[in-house]
Short mmCIF file of C-alpha atoms and ligand atoms in Angstrom, two decimals:
data_model
loop_
_atom_site.label_atom_id
_atom_site.label_comp_id
_atom_site.label_asym_id
_atom_site.label_seq_id
_atom_site.Cartn_x
_atom_site.Cartn_y
_atom_site.Cartn_z
CA PHE Q 1 206.84 226.20 255.79
CA SER Q 2 209.68 224.64 257.27
CA ARG Q 3 212.59 226.98 258.42
CA ASN Q 4 214.73 224.17 258.19
CA TYR Q 5 215.37 224.37 254.46
CA LYS Q 6 218.53 225.16 253.07
CA LEU Q 7 218.53 226.75 249.19
CA ALA Q 8 220.52 225.62 246.37
CA ARG Q 9 220.48 227.07 242.94
CA GLU Q 10 218.31 224.87 240.44
CA VAL Q 11 220.78 224.38 237.61
CA SER Q 12 219.32 223.59 234.03
CA GLU Q 13 220.36 220.92 231.93
CA ALA Q 14 222.45 222.86 229.57
CA GLN Q 15 224.31 224.42 232.46
CA THR Q 16 225.27 220.89 233.76
CA ASN Q 17 226.48 219.95 230.26
CA SER Q 18 228.09 223.62 229.62
CA THR Q 19 230.02 222.78 232.84
CA LYS Q 20 231.30 219.43 232.12
CA VAL Q 21 232.12 220.34 228.17
CA ALA Q 22 234.24 222.83 229.66
CA GLY Q 23 236.01 220.58 232.51
CA SER Q 24 236.92 217.72 229.94
CA SER Q 25 238.25 219.41 227.41
CA SER Q 26 240.56 221.87 229.17
CA ILE Q 27 242.19 219.41 231.61
CA ASP Q 28 243.30 216.80 229.47
CA ASN Q 29 243.99 216.58 225.74
CA ASN Q 30 245.38 212.89 225.01
CA ASN Q 31 246.99 213.17 228.35
CA ASN Q 32 248.83 216.03 226.98
CA HIS Q 33 248.97 219.27 229.31
CA HIS Q 34 248.52 222.47 227.57
CA ASN Q 35 248.96 226.26 228.07
CA THR Q 36 250.68 225.55 231.27
CA SER Q 37 253.49 227.77 230.20
CA LEU Q 38 254.25 230.63 233.25
CA SER Q 39 255.94 232.82 230.89
CA HIS Q 40 253.83 236.05 229.49
CA GLU Q 41 251.31 235.96 232.62
CA GLU Q 42 250.09 239.58 232.76
CA LYS Q 43 247.05 239.73 235.23
CA SER Q 44 247.38 238.64 238.90
CA PRO Q 45 245.75 234.97 239.64
CA TYR Q 46 243.23 236.81 241.36
CA ALA Q 47 242.12 238.90 237.79
CA LYS Q 48 242.50 236.55 235.59
CA PHE Q 49 241.06 233.33 237.48
CA ARG Q 50 238.71 234.89 239.56
CA GLY Q 51 237.55 238.13 237.98
CA SER Q 52 234.62 240.06 239.95
CA LYS Q 53 233.50 236.69 241.94
CA ALA Q 54 234.67 235.67 245.66
CA LEU Q 55 238.00 233.46 246.35
CA TYR Q 56 237.45 230.65 248.34
CA VAL Q 57 238.89 229.71 251.49
CA THR Q 58 240.14 226.55 249.47
CA ASP Q 59 242.11 228.80 246.82
CA PHE Q 60 244.32 229.80 250.18
CA ALA Q 61 244.31 226.53 252.35
CA SER Q 62 245.46 224.08 249.08
CA LEU Q 63 248.41 226.57 248.55
CA ALA Q 64 249.83 224.83 251.20
CA TRP Q 65 249.99 221.51 248.85
CA CYS Q 66 251.97 222.89 245.94
CA GLU Q 67 251.62 226.26 245.24
CA MET Q 68 252.87 225.01 241.62
CA GLN Q 69 250.04 222.55 241.11
CA GLN Q 70 247.62 225.07 242.31
CA HIS Q 71 248.25 227.16 239.86
CA TYR Q 72 248.35 225.02 236.83
CA ALA Q 73 244.90 223.18 238.06
CA LEU Q 74 243.92 227.20 238.01
CA MET Q 75 245.08 227.04 234.05
CA VAL Q 76 243.27 224.50 232.81
CA GLY Q 77 239.79 224.74 234.76
CA GLY Q 78 240.34 222.80 237.85
CA LYS Q 79 241.46 219.39 239.07
CA LYS Q 80 240.89 216.18 237.96
CA GLU Q 81 237.42 214.55 239.98
CA THR Q 82 239.34 211.85 242.16
CA LYS Q 83 237.63 208.83 243.31
CA ALA Q 84 238.52 209.60 246.56
CA MET Q 85 237.03 213.69 246.22
CA LYS Q 86 233.71 211.59 244.42
CA ALA Q 87 233.34 209.94 247.78
CA GLY Q 88 233.82 212.51 250.28
CA SER Q 89 231.16 214.84 248.08
CA LYS Q 90 228.45 211.93 248.55
CA ILE Q 91 229.36 211.65 252.01
CA HIS Q 92 229.21 215.80 252.84
CA ASN Q 93 225.89 215.78 251.34
CA GLU Q 94 224.62 213.05 253.57
CA LEU Q 95 225.74 214.53 256.39
CA GLU Q 96 224.30 217.53 255.64
CA LEU Q 97 220.38 216.15 254.82
CA GLN Q 98 220.61 214.49 258.56
CA VAL Q 99 220.36 218.58 259.66
CA HIS Q 100 218.88 219.83 256.74
CA ASP Q 101 216.37 219.36 253.96
CA ILE Q 102 217.53 221.20 250.80
CA ILE Q 103 215.04 222.46 248.07
CA THR Q 104 216.34 223.75 244.70
CA ILE Q 105 215.30 227.63 242.95
CA PRO Q 106 215.65 228.95 239.88
CA THR Q 107 218.29 232.31 240.01
CA LYS Q 108 218.09 234.93 237.29
CA THR Q 109 220.77 237.53 238.93
CA LYS Q 110 223.65 237.57 240.48
CA GLU Q 111 222.05 239.31 243.58
CA ASP Q 112 219.49 235.73 243.54
CA LEU Q 113 222.64 233.77 243.97
CA TRP Q 114 224.38 235.66 247.03
CA GLY Q 115 220.59 235.77 248.54
CA ILE Q 116 220.66 232.09 248.89
CA LYS Q 117 223.93 232.18 250.00
CA LEU Q 118 222.96 234.78 252.94
CA TYR Q 119 219.32 233.01 253.59
CA ASN Q 120 221.94 229.73 254.32
CA VAL Q 121 224.00 231.41 256.26
CA ILE Q 122 220.58 232.93 258.57
CA VAL Q 123 219.38 229.17 258.54
CA GLY Q 124 222.51 227.74 259.43
CA LEU Q 125 222.68 230.32 262.51
CA GLU Q 126 219.14 229.63 263.95
CA SER Q 127 220.04 225.68 264.15
CA LEU Q 128 223.05 226.60 266.18
CA ASP Q 129 221.20 228.70 268.31
CA PHE Q 130 218.39 225.98 268.52
CA ASN Q 131 220.19 222.49 268.35
CA HIS Q 132 223.90 224.14 269.04
CA LYS Q 133 224.51 222.68 265.80
CA THR Q 134 224.80 223.57 262.42
CA ARG Q 135 226.32 221.41 259.25
CA GLU Q 136 227.63 223.43 256.13
CA LEU Q 137 227.38 227.24 257.36
CA PRO Q 138 228.64 229.69 254.55
CA ILE Q 139 230.91 231.92 256.24
CA PHE Q 140 232.45 234.91 254.34
CA GLY Q 141 235.29 238.10 254.48
CA PHE Q 142 238.40 239.67 253.80
CA VAL Q 143 241.86 238.66 253.52
CA SER Q 144 244.52 241.27 252.68
CA ASP Q 145 241.53 243.12 250.58
CA LEU Q 146 240.57 239.86 248.75
CA PHE Q 147 236.85 238.89 249.39
CA VAL Q 148 236.75 235.30 250.91
CA PHE Q 149 234.14 232.89 250.54
CA GLY Q 150 233.79 229.07 252.53
CA ILE Q 151 231.51 226.68 253.83
CA ILE Q 152 232.08 225.26 257.03
CA ASP Q 153 231.72 221.48 257.07
CA GLN Q 154 230.40 221.62 261.13
CA VAL Q 155 230.25 224.31 264.04
CA GLY Q 156 229.02 222.54 267.09
CA MET Q 157 228.38 222.83 270.58
CA LYS Q 158 230.89 221.03 273.04
CA LYS Q 159 229.27 220.52 276.02
CA ARG Q 160 232.41 220.02 278.52
CA GLU Q 161 233.74 223.27 277.39
CA GLY Q 162 230.81 225.36 276.40
CA GLU Q 163 232.47 226.85 273.50
CA TRP Q 164 231.73 226.50 269.97
CA THR Q 165 234.00 224.43 267.78
CA ILE Q 166 234.54 224.16 264.17
CA SER Q 167 235.13 221.30 262.26
CA ASP Q 168 235.84 219.73 259.15
CA THR Q 169 235.06 216.51 257.85
CA LYS Q 170 237.86 214.36 255.62
CA THR Q 171 237.12 210.83 254.40
CA ARG Q 172 239.60 207.78 254.87
CA VAL Q 173 239.96 204.95 252.65
CA ARG Q 174 241.32 202.83 256.12
CA PRO Q 175 238.74 202.71 259.16
CA SER Q 176 242.18 204.39 261.49
CA LEU Q 177 242.80 207.74 262.61
CA PRO Q 178 246.17 209.23 260.73
CA ASP Q 179 248.97 210.40 263.15
CA GLN Q 180 248.04 213.64 264.72
CA LYS Q 181 251.34 214.96 263.05
CA LYS Q 182 250.22 213.93 259.85
CA ILE Q 183 247.11 216.53 259.94
CA LEU Q 184 247.73 218.44 256.57
CA PRO Q 185 249.06 221.98 256.68
CA SER Q 186 246.31 222.51 253.69
CA VAL Q 187 243.44 221.19 256.65
CA LYS Q 188 245.01 223.55 259.29
CA TYR Q 189 244.97 226.73 257.66
CA GLN Q 190 241.59 226.33 256.04
CA LEU Q 191 239.81 225.25 259.92
CA MET Q 192 242.47 228.43 260.89
CA LEU Q 193 240.83 230.85 258.50
CA TYR Q 194 237.73 229.46 258.49
CA LYS Q 195 237.74 230.37 262.49
CA LYS Q 196 239.30 234.06 261.36
CA LEU Q 197 236.21 234.77 259.09
CA PHE Q 198 233.72 233.48 261.78
CA ASP Q 199 235.03 235.79 264.99
CA THR Q 200 235.37 238.66 262.12
CA LEU Q 201 231.61 238.19 261.83
CA ILE Q 202 230.75 237.39 265.31
CA GLN Q 203 232.82 241.15 266.17
CA GLY Q 204 230.68 242.73 263.10
CA ALA Q 205 233.81 244.05 261.66
CA ILE Q 206 232.15 243.50 258.10
CA ASP Q 207 232.21 246.40 255.85
CA ASP Q 208 229.12 245.06 253.09
CA GLU Q 209 229.28 248.75 251.15
CA ILE Q 210 233.30 246.98 249.99
CA ILE Q 211 231.59 243.47 249.13
CA TYR Q 212 228.93 244.94 247.07
CA GLN Q 213 231.28 246.46 245.25
CA ARG Q 214 234.12 244.18 244.52
CA LEU Q 215 231.53 241.54 243.39
CA CYS Q 216 229.43 243.92 241.42
CA LEU Q 217 226.20 243.34 243.46
CA ASN Q 218 223.30 245.75 243.72
CA PRO Q 219 222.44 245.31 247.51
CA ASP Q 220 218.94 247.10 246.49
CA LEU Q 221 218.16 244.98 243.73
CA GLU Q 222 214.74 243.27 244.92
CA PHE Q 223 215.30 238.96 244.43
CA SER Q 224 213.47 237.23 242.01
CA SER Q 225 209.96 236.21 242.56
CA GLU Q 226 210.61 232.93 244.23
CA LEU Q 227 213.36 233.43 245.97
CA ALA Q 228 211.48 236.98 247.43
CA ASN Q 229 208.49 234.83 248.22
CA ILE Q 230 210.64 231.95 250.37
CA ILE Q 231 212.38 234.91 252.14
CA LYS Q 232 209.19 236.85 252.89
CA ARG Q 233 207.41 233.55 254.04
CA PHE Q 234 210.56 233.23 256.00
CA ARG Q 235 210.27 236.47 257.58
CA ASN Q 236 206.79 235.60 258.18
CA PHE Q 237 205.98 239.00 256.32
CA ASP Q 238 202.82 237.21 255.30
CA ASN Q 239 201.59 237.63 258.97
CA GLY Q 240 202.30 241.17 258.64
CA GLU Q 241 205.28 241.28 261.06
CA GLU Q 242 207.75 242.98 259.18
CA LYS Q 243 205.60 245.38 257.34
CA GLY Q 244 207.43 246.91 254.40
CA PHE Q 245 210.69 244.19 254.33
CA GLN Q 246 212.31 244.58 251.03
CA PRO Q 247 213.56 241.11 250.20
CA ASN Q 248 217.28 242.05 248.97
CA LEU Q 249 220.52 241.54 249.70
CA ARG Q 250 220.91 244.85 251.82
CA ASN Q 251 218.26 243.36 254.23
CA LEU Q 252 219.40 239.93 254.04
CA MET Q 253 222.92 241.41 255.29
CA LYS Q 254 221.54 243.07 258.36
CA ILE Q 255 219.87 239.86 259.06
CA VAL Q 256 223.17 237.97 258.86
CA VAL Q 257 225.82 240.38 260.77
CA ASN Q 258 222.69 240.76 263.69
CA ASN Q 259 222.48 237.01 263.86
CA PHE Q 260 225.99 236.57 264.03
CA GLY Q 261 226.33 239.23 267.19
CA LYS Q 262 224.14 237.10 269.07
CA PHE Q 263 227.15 234.48 269.38
CA ARG Q 264 230.36 234.27 270.87
CA LYS Q 265 234.04 233.71 269.59
CA SER Q 266 234.64 230.03 268.42
CA SER Q 267 236.99 227.74 270.62
CA ASN Q 268 240.57 227.96 269.85
CA THR Q 269 240.59 224.03 269.20
CA LEU Q 270 240.03 222.96 265.75
CA GLU Q 271 238.74 219.57 265.23
CA VAL Q 272 239.28 217.38 261.89
CA ASN Q 273 236.50 214.95 261.66
CA TYR Q 274 237.53 211.38 260.02
CA LYS Q 275 234.93 209.62 257.90
CA TYR Q 276 235.83 205.95 256.55
CA GLN Q 277 235.31 206.04 252.81
CA LYS Q 278 233.55 203.26 252.25
CA ASP Q 279 230.52 203.31 254.24
CA GLY Q 280 230.53 207.09 255.67
CA SER Q 281 231.10 205.88 259.26
CA ASP Q 282 232.97 207.57 261.51
CA ILE Q 283 236.12 207.15 262.48
CA GLY Q 284 236.72 209.44 265.30
CA SER Q 285 238.41 213.37 265.88
CA LEU Q 286 242.02 215.03 266.08
CA TYR Q 287 242.38 218.55 267.50
CA PHE Q 288 244.48 220.89 267.09
CA GLU Q 289 245.05 224.62 268.43
CA TYR Q 290 244.71 227.82 266.57
CA ASP Q 291 247.74 230.00 265.92
CA GLU Q 292 247.04 233.83 265.41
CA ASN Q 293 250.71 234.34 263.92
CA GLN Q 294 250.88 231.19 261.81
CA ILE Q 295 247.94 231.44 259.65
CA THR Q 296 248.72 235.43 259.61
CA ASN Q 297 251.70 235.00 258.15
CA TYR Q 298 250.41 232.13 255.84
CA LEU Q 299 247.39 234.29 254.36
CA THR Q 300 249.98 237.46 254.13
CA LYS Q 301 252.03 235.48 251.64
CA SER Q 302 249.20 233.31 249.70
CA ALA Q 303 247.52 237.05 249.48
CA LYS Q 304 251.00 238.03 247.96
CA TYR Q 305 250.20 234.94 245.07
CA TRP Q 306 246.66 235.97 244.34
CA LYS Q 307 247.53 239.63 244.18
CA GLY Q 308 250.15 238.95 241.27
CA ASP Q 309 253.26 240.11 243.69
CA ARG Q 310 255.07 236.80 243.02
CA THR Q 311 254.95 233.83 241.69
CA PRO Q 312 253.74 230.23 242.70
CA ASP Q 313 256.82 227.85 244.50
CA GLY Q 314 256.91 224.03 244.03
CA VAL Q 315 257.70 221.74 246.35
CA PRO Q 316 260.75 221.70 248.31
CA ILE Q 317 262.88 218.26 247.39
CA GLU Q 318 262.21 216.80 250.75
CA GLU Q 319 258.44 216.86 249.52
CA ALA Q 320 259.08 215.88 245.82
CA TRP Q 321 256.97 212.85 246.17
CA LYS Q 322 254.05 214.98 245.63
CA CYS Q 323 255.49 215.33 242.20
CA GLN Q 324 255.02 211.70 241.81
CA ILE Q 325 250.78 211.77 242.19
CA CYS Q 326 250.76 214.74 240.52
CA GLU Q 327 248.69 215.19 237.11
CA PHE Q 328 250.75 218.35 235.98
CA ALA Q 329 254.49 216.77 236.40
CA ASP Q 330 255.16 215.84 233.08
CA ASP Q 331 255.19 219.66 232.11
CA CYS Q 332 256.03 221.42 235.65
CA GLU Q 333 258.30 224.11 235.03
CA TRP Q 334 259.66 223.76 238.60
CA ARG Q 335 260.12 219.89 238.38
CA LEU Q 336 262.24 219.85 235.19
CA ASN Q 337 264.01 223.07 236.59
CA LYS Q 338 264.92 221.22 239.58
CA ILE Q 339 265.62 217.82 237.45
CA LYS Q 340 268.20 219.70 235.42
CA GLU Q 341 270.09 221.75 238.63
CA LEU Q 342 270.10 218.21 239.68
CA SER Q 343 271.79 216.76 237.20
CA GLN Q 344 274.36 219.67 236.72
CA THR Q 345 275.13 219.56 240.52
CA LYS Q 346 275.59 215.37 239.96
CA ARG Q 347 278.03 215.84 237.34
CA ALA Q 348 279.94 218.80 238.56
CA LEU Q 349 280.25 216.40 241.90
CA ALA Q 350 281.52 213.55 238.87
CA GLU Q 351 283.99 215.73 237.82
CA ILE Q 352 285.69 216.83 241.24
CA THR Q 353 285.57 213.58 242.21
FE1 SF4 I 1 254.00 220.88 242.71
FE2 SF4 I 1 255.35 218.44 241.76
FE3 SF4 I 1 253.48 219.09 240.95
FE4 SF4 I 1 255.26 220.43 239.91
S1 SF4 I 1 255.03 218.58 239.82
S2 SF4 I 1 253.10 221.38 240.41
S3 SF4 I 1 256.40 220.84 242.05
S4 SF4 I 1 253.55 218.79 243.04
#
């Protein structure tokens, strides 16, 4: 048994088909989006779209592109998967397989699913400790009381600085680096949130009881046999080193918190690594500095949206070019209102002049 395995939930054919059907029928109906009216919304976006599940880091980061677009995407069950997105996932998978093998196992309970995530954190941290590098490291924590989960593309040791550097991989159509100023705000917020969550876990400042409550998990429920057996082998249970170890969330979480405590805080310099979409080759990296005020203000504002304390905004007029490539443009209330306002202003100006 190798310790260098990560786990993934085995998805049955029935589950795959039902996901596909739900996705395709709700996104588009003969190119007419439906049920996207923002009126009469009673529940907060968090309650409505996530229920007792976690928010993802990307749920926060993607608001920086256009909040209204994110809201519409949630209403119709997701954005259409583009060619670039498919190419990006393929490259991410190939990169992960360079570091870890992945085995799929059947899951029976919600606790099993979170058990897999925690197991993957432990394997990822071991890899970081031994190899000074890990890929696809699960991370979690709270933003304004909301539970957030994410997966960091890569954490590695930069020899010169001697610090852990968090990086995200992006794919590009052209084999050249973009201008430094063109690092998207959504990418910056994504990386800054990863760092914030990573460093909080290192400080041990996390209350696992609240996580179980929020996600409606029973921390003492023993995992289903397949996962329980893997974890027992992983912990050398068979050799009698840890007699009495119960494979459940509470015990895995203790190991996770303890293992994070062995690391130092991550570097303030964050990395965006670019790969060429066509063949996955490395283009190079751009770096930027973590800004605590900037990320705190952004997360406070974003959390208000998720909690339903404010409505989503569309893009400002100077970013109206985003509407031209937006799949929700035809029905977007924000855009239609702006067009109306603009034509009223033009009419008023024509009357004055
Ligand atoms: Fe946002 Fe423009 Fe799309 Fe509306 S049309 S969701 S404002 S990008």
